[in-house]
mmCIF file of C-alpha atoms in Angstrom:
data_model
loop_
_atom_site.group_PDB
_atom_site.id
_atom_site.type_symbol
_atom_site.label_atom_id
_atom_site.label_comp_id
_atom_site.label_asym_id
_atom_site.label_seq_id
_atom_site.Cartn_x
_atom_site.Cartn_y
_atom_site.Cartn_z
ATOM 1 C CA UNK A 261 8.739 1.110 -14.654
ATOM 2 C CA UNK A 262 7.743 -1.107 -17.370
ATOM 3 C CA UNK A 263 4.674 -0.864 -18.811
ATOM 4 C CA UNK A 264 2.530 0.062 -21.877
ATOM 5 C CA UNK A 265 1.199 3.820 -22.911
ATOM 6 C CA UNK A 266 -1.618 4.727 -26.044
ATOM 7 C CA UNK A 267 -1.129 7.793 -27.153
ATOM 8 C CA UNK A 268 -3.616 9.806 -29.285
ATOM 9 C CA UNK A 269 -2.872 12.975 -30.630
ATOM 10 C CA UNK A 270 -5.765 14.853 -32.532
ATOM 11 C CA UNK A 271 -3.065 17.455 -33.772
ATOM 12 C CA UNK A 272 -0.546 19.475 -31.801
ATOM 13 C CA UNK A 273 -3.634 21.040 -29.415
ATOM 14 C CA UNK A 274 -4.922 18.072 -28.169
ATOM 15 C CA UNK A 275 -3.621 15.125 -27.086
ATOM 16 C CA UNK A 276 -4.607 11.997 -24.961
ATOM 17 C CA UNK A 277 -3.001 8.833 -23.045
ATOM 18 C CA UNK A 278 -3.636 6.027 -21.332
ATOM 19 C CA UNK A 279 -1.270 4.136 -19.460
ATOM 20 C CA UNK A 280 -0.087 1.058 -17.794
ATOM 21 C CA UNK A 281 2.949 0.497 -15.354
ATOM 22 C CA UNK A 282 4.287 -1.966 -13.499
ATOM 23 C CA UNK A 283 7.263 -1.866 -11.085
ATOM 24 C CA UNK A 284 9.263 -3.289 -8.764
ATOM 25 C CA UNK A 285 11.136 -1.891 -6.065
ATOM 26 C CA UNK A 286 13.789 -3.701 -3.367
ATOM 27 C CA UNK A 287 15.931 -2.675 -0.757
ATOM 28 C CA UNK A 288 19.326 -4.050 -1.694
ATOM 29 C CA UNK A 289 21.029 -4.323 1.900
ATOM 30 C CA UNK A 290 17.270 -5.742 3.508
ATOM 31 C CA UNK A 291 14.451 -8.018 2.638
ATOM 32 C CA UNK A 292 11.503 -4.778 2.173
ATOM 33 C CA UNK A 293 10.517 -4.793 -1.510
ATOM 34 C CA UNK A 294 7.049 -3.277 -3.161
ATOM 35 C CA UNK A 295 5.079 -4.015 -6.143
ATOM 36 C CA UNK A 296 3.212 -1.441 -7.859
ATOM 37 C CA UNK A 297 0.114 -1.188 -10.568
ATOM 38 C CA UNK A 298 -0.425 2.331 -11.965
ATOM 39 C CA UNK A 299 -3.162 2.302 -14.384
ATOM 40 C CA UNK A 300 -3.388 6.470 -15.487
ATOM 41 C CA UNK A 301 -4.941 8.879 -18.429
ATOM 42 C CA UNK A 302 -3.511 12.256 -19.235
ATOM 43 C CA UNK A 303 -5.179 15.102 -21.363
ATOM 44 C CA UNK A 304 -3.676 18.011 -23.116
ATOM 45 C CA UNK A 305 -5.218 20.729 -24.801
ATOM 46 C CA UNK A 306 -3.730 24.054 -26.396
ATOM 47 C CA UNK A 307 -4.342 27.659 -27.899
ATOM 48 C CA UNK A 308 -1.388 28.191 -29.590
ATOM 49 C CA UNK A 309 0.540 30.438 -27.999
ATOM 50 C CA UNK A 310 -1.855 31.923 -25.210
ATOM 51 C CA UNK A 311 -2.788 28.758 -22.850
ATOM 52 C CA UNK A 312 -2.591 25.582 -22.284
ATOM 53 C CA UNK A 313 -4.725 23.207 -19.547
ATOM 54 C CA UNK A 314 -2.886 19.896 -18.342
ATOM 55 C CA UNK A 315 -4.591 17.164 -16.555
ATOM 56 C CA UNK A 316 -3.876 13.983 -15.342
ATOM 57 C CA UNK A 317 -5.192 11.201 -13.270
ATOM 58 C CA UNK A 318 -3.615 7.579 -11.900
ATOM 59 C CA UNK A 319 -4.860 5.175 -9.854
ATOM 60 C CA UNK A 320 -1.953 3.015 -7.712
ATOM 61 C CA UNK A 321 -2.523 -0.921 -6.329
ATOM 62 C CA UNK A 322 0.814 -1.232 -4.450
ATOM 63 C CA UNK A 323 1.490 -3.861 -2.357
ATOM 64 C CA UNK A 324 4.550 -3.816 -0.161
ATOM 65 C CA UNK A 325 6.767 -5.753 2.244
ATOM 66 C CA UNK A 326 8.285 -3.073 4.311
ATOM 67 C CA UNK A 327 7.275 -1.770 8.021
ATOM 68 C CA UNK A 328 5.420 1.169 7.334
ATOM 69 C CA UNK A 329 6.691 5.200 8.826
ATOM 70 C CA UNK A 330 10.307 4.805 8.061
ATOM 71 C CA UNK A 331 12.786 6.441 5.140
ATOM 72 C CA UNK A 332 12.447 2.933 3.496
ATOM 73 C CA UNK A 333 9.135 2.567 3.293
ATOM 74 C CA UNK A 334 9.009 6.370 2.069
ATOM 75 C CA UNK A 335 10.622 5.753 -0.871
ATOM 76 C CA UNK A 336 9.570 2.104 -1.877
ATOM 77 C CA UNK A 337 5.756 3.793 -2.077
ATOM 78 C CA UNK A 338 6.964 7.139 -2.984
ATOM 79 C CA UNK A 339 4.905 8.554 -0.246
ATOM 80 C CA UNK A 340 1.558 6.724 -0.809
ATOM 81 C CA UNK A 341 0.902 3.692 2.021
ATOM 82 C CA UNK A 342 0.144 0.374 0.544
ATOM 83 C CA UNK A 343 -3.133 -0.198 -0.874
ATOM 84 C CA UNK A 344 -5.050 1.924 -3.699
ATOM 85 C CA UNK A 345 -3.849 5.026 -4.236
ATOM 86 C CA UNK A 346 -4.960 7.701 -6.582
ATOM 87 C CA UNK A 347 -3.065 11.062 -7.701
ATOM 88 C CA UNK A 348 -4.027 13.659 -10.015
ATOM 89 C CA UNK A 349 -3.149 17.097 -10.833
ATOM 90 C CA UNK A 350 -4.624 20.089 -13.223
ATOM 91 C CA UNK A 351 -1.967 22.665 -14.354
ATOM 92 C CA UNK A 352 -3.424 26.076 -16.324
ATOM 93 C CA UNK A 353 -0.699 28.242 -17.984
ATOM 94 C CA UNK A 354 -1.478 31.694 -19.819
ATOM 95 C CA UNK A 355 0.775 33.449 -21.601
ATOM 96 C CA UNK A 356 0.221 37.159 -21.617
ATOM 97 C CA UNK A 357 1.495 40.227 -23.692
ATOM 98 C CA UNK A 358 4.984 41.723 -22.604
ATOM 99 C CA UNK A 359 6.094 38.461 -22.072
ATOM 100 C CA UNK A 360 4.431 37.615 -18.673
ATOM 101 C CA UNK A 361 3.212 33.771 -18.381
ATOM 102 C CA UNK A 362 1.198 32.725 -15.391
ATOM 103 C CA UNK A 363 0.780 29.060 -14.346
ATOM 104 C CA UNK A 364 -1.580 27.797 -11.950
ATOM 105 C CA UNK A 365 -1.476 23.959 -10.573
ATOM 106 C CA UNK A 366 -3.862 22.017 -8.488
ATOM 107 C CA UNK A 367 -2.306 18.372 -7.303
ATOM 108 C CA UNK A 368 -4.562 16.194 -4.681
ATOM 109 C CA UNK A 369 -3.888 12.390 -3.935
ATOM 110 C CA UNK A 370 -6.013 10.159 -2.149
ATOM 111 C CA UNK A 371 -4.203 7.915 0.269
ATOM 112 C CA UNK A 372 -4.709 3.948 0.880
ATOM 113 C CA UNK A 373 -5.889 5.232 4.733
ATOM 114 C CA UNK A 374 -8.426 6.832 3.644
ATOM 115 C CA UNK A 375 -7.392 10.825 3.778
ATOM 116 C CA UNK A 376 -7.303 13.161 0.731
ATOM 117 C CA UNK A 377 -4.561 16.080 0.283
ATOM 118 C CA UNK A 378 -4.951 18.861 -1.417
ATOM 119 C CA UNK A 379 -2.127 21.396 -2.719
ATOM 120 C CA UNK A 380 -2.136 24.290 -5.171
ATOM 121 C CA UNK A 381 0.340 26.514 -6.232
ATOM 122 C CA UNK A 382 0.848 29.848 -8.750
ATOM 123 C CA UNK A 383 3.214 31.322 -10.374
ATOM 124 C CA UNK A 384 4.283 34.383 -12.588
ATOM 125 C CA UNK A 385 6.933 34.639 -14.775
ATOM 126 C CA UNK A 386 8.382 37.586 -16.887
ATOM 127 C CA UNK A 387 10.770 37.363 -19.581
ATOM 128 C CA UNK A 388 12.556 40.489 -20.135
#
């Protein structure tokens, strides 16, 4: 993708960016092809060494040439329908003592159809 990214960084806790992309996809043995717009902001902020939060948001104009429901389509719009699109995600990670980390993440995208999806997931590590 080509496109253009700000970055601000208020020191190594926090950080914030805004971002443009633009890309092109084709099939190379048919005529289906997309064009996509992702205008997006992440957001990062950090306790050294005992959590960290992780959010981001992006909002997708694609607009495609491809018949819709088949393994071509699927990954010309990398699962989104063509349309506006928006995806965003919140990830919390905690480190605790005896070297246990835990990592919760929230992800939900809003389809061009209309429907929202909603996944979470968790996770617990231990380094020993």
């Amino acid at each position: 993708m080509a496109g253009t990214k700000a970055e601000l960084s208020v020191d190594l806790r926090y950080s914030f960016v805004l971002l443009w992309e633009y890309a092109e996809k084709k099939n190379t043995m048919g005529n289906e092809k997309s064009f996509t717009h992702k205008f997006g902001a992440e957001a990062m902020a950090s306790v050294a060494g005992k959590m960290k939060v992780e959010t981001t948001f992006s909002w997708l104009r694609i607009d495609a040439f491809a018949p819709l429901n088949s393994p071509v389509s699927y990954e010309l719009l990398n699962g989104l329908k063509p349309g506006k699109n928006a995806i965003w995600t919140l990830i919390l990670s905690r480190k605790l003592p005896a070297g246990i980390e835990i990592n919760l993440g929230y992800n939900g995208r809003y389809i061009a159809d209309g429907k929202i999806i909603h996944s979470g997931s968790m996770e617990v590590r231990a380094s020993f």
